[in-house]
mmCIF file of C-alpha atoms in Angstrom:
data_model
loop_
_atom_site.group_PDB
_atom_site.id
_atom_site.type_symbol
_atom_site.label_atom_id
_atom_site.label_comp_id
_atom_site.label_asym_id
_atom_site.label_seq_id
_atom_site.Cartn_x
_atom_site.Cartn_y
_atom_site.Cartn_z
ATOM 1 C CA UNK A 549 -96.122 -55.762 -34.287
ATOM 2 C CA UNK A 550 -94.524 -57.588 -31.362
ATOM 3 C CA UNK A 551 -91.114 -55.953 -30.225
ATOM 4 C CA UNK A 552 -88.066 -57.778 -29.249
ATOM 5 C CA UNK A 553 -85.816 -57.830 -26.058
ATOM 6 C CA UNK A 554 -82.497 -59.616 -27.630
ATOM 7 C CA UNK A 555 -79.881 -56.800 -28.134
ATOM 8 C CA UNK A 556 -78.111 -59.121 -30.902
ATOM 9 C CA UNK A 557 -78.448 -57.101 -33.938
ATOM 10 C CA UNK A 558 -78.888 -60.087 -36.548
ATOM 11 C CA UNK A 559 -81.383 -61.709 -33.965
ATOM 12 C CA UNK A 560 -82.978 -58.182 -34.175
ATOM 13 C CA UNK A 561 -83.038 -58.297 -38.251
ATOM 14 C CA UNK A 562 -84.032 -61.578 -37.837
ATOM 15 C CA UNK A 563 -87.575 -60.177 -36.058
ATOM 16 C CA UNK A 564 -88.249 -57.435 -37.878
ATOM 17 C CA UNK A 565 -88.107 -59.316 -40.916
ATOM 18 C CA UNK A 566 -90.426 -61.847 -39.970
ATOM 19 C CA UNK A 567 -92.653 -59.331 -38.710
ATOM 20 C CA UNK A 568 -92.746 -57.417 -41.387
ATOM 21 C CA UNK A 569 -93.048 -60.360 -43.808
ATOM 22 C CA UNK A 570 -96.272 -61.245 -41.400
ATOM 23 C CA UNK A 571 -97.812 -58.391 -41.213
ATOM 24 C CA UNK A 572 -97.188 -57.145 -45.253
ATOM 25 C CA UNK A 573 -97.251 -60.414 -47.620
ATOM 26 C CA UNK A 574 -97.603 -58.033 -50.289
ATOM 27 C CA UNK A 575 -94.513 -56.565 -49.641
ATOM 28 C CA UNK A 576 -91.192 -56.876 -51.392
ATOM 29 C CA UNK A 577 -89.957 -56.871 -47.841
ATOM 30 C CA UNK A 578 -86.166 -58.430 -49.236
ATOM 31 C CA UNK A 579 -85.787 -55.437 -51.718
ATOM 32 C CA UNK A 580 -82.589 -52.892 -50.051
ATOM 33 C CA UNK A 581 -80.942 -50.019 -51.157
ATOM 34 C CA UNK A 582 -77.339 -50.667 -51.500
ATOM 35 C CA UNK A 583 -74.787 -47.446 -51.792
ATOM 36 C CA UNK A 584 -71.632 -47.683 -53.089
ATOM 37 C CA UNK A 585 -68.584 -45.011 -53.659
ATOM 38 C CA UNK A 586 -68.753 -44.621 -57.823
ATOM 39 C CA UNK A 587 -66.164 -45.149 -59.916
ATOM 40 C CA UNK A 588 -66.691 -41.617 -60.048
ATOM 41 C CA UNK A 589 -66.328 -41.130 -56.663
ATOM 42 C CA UNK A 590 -69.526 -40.094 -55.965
ATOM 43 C CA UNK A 591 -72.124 -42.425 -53.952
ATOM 44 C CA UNK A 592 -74.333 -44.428 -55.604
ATOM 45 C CA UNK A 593 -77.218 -45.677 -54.511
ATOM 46 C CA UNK A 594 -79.729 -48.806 -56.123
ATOM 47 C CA UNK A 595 -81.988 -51.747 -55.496
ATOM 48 C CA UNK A 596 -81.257 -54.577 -54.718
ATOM 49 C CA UNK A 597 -82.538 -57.966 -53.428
ATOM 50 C CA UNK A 598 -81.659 -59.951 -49.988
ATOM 51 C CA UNK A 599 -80.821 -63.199 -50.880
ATOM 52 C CA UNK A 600 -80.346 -64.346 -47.926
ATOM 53 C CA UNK A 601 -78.416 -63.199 -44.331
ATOM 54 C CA UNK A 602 -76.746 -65.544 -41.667
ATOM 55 C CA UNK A 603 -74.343 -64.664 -38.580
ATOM 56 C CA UNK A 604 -71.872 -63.638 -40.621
ATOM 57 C CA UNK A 605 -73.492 -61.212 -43.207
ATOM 58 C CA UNK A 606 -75.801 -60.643 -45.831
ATOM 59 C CA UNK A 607 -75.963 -62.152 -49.171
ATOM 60 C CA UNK A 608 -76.974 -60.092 -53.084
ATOM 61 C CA UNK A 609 -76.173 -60.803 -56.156
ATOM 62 C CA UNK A 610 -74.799 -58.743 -58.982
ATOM 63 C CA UNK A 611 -72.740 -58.883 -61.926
ATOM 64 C CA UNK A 612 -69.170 -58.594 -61.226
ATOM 65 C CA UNK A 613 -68.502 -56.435 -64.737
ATOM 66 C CA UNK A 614 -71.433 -54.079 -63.806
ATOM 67 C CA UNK A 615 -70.904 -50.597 -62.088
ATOM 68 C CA UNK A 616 -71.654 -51.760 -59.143
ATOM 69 C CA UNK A 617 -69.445 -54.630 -59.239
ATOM 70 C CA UNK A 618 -66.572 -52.427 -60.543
ATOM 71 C CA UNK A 619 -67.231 -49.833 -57.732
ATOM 72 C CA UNK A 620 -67.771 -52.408 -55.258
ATOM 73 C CA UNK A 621 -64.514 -54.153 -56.735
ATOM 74 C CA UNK A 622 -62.256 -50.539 -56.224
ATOM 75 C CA UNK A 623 -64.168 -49.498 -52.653
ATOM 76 C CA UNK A 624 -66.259 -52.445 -50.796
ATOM 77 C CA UNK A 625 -66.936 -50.305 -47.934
ATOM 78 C CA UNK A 626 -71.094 -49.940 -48.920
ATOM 79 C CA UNK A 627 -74.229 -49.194 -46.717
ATOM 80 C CA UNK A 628 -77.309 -50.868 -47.566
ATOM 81 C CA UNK A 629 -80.828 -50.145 -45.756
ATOM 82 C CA UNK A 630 -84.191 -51.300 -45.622
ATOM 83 C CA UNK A 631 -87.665 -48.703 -45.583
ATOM 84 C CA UNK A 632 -89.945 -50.827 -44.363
ATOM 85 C CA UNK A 633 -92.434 -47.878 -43.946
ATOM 86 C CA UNK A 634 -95.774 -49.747 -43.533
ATOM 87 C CA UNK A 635 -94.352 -51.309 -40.494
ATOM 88 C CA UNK A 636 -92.624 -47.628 -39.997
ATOM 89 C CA UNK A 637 -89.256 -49.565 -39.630
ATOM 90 C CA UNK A 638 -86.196 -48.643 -41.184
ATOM 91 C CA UNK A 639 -82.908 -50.522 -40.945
ATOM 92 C CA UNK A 640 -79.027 -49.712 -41.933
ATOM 93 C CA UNK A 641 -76.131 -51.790 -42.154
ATOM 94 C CA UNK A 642 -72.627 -50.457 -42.887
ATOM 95 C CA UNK A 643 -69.591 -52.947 -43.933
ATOM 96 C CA UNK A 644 -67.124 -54.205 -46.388
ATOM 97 C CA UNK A 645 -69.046 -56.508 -49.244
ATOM 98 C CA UNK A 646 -66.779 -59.766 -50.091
ATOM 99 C CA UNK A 647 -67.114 -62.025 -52.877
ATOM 100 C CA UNK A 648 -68.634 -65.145 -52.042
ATOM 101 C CA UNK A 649 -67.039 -68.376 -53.712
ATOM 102 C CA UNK A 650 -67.710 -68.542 -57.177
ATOM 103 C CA UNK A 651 -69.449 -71.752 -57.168
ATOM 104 C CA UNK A 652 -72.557 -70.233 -55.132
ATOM 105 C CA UNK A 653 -72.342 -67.082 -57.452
ATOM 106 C CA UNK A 654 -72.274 -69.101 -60.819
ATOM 107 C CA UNK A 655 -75.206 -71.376 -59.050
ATOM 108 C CA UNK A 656 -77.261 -67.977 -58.566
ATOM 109 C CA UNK A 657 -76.779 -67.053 -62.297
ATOM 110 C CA UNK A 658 -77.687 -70.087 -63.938
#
């Protein structure tokens, strides 16, 4: 796998996700764990898919009257990661998730 020099960490996503895409077709290389804080409290952690990632963040989907949506809804600070262990690359991102506007999120669901 070819290695990058840009210290931009989206740029940097931006690689290893084409390179792993490349090198593992087979791969659901979009699929991430996201972890939440519980309504319980306690973390949470589940699969979920990449929809899609620009300068400014990256885009999932989920129902906003789920538990994740609820927790998400009472704590957005969440982690999400990617084990892409047949490239042996692993990748964490920490932040606040934000609802997008509801027109792209009713768009998704129909």
């Amino acid at each position: 796998m070819e290695t990058t020099e840009d210290h931009n960490p989206m740029a940097h996503f931006q690689q290893w996700l084409y390179e792993v895409e490349k090198a593992h077709p087979e791969d659901e290389v979009n699929a991430m764990i996201l972890s939440t804080i519980g309504l319980d409290g306690f973390p949470k952690n589940r699969i979920v898919l990449l929809k899609r990632f620009t300068w400014e963040g990256f885009a999932f989907f989920t129902n906003y009257y789920s538990e994740k949506g609820k927790a998400i809804a009472k704590d957005n600070r969440v982690s999400c990661s990617f084990n892409w262990a047949s490239s042996k690359r692993e990748v964490l991102i920490i932040g606040r998730a934000e609802k997008i506007p509801e027109n792209l999120s009713e768009g998704y669901f129909e």
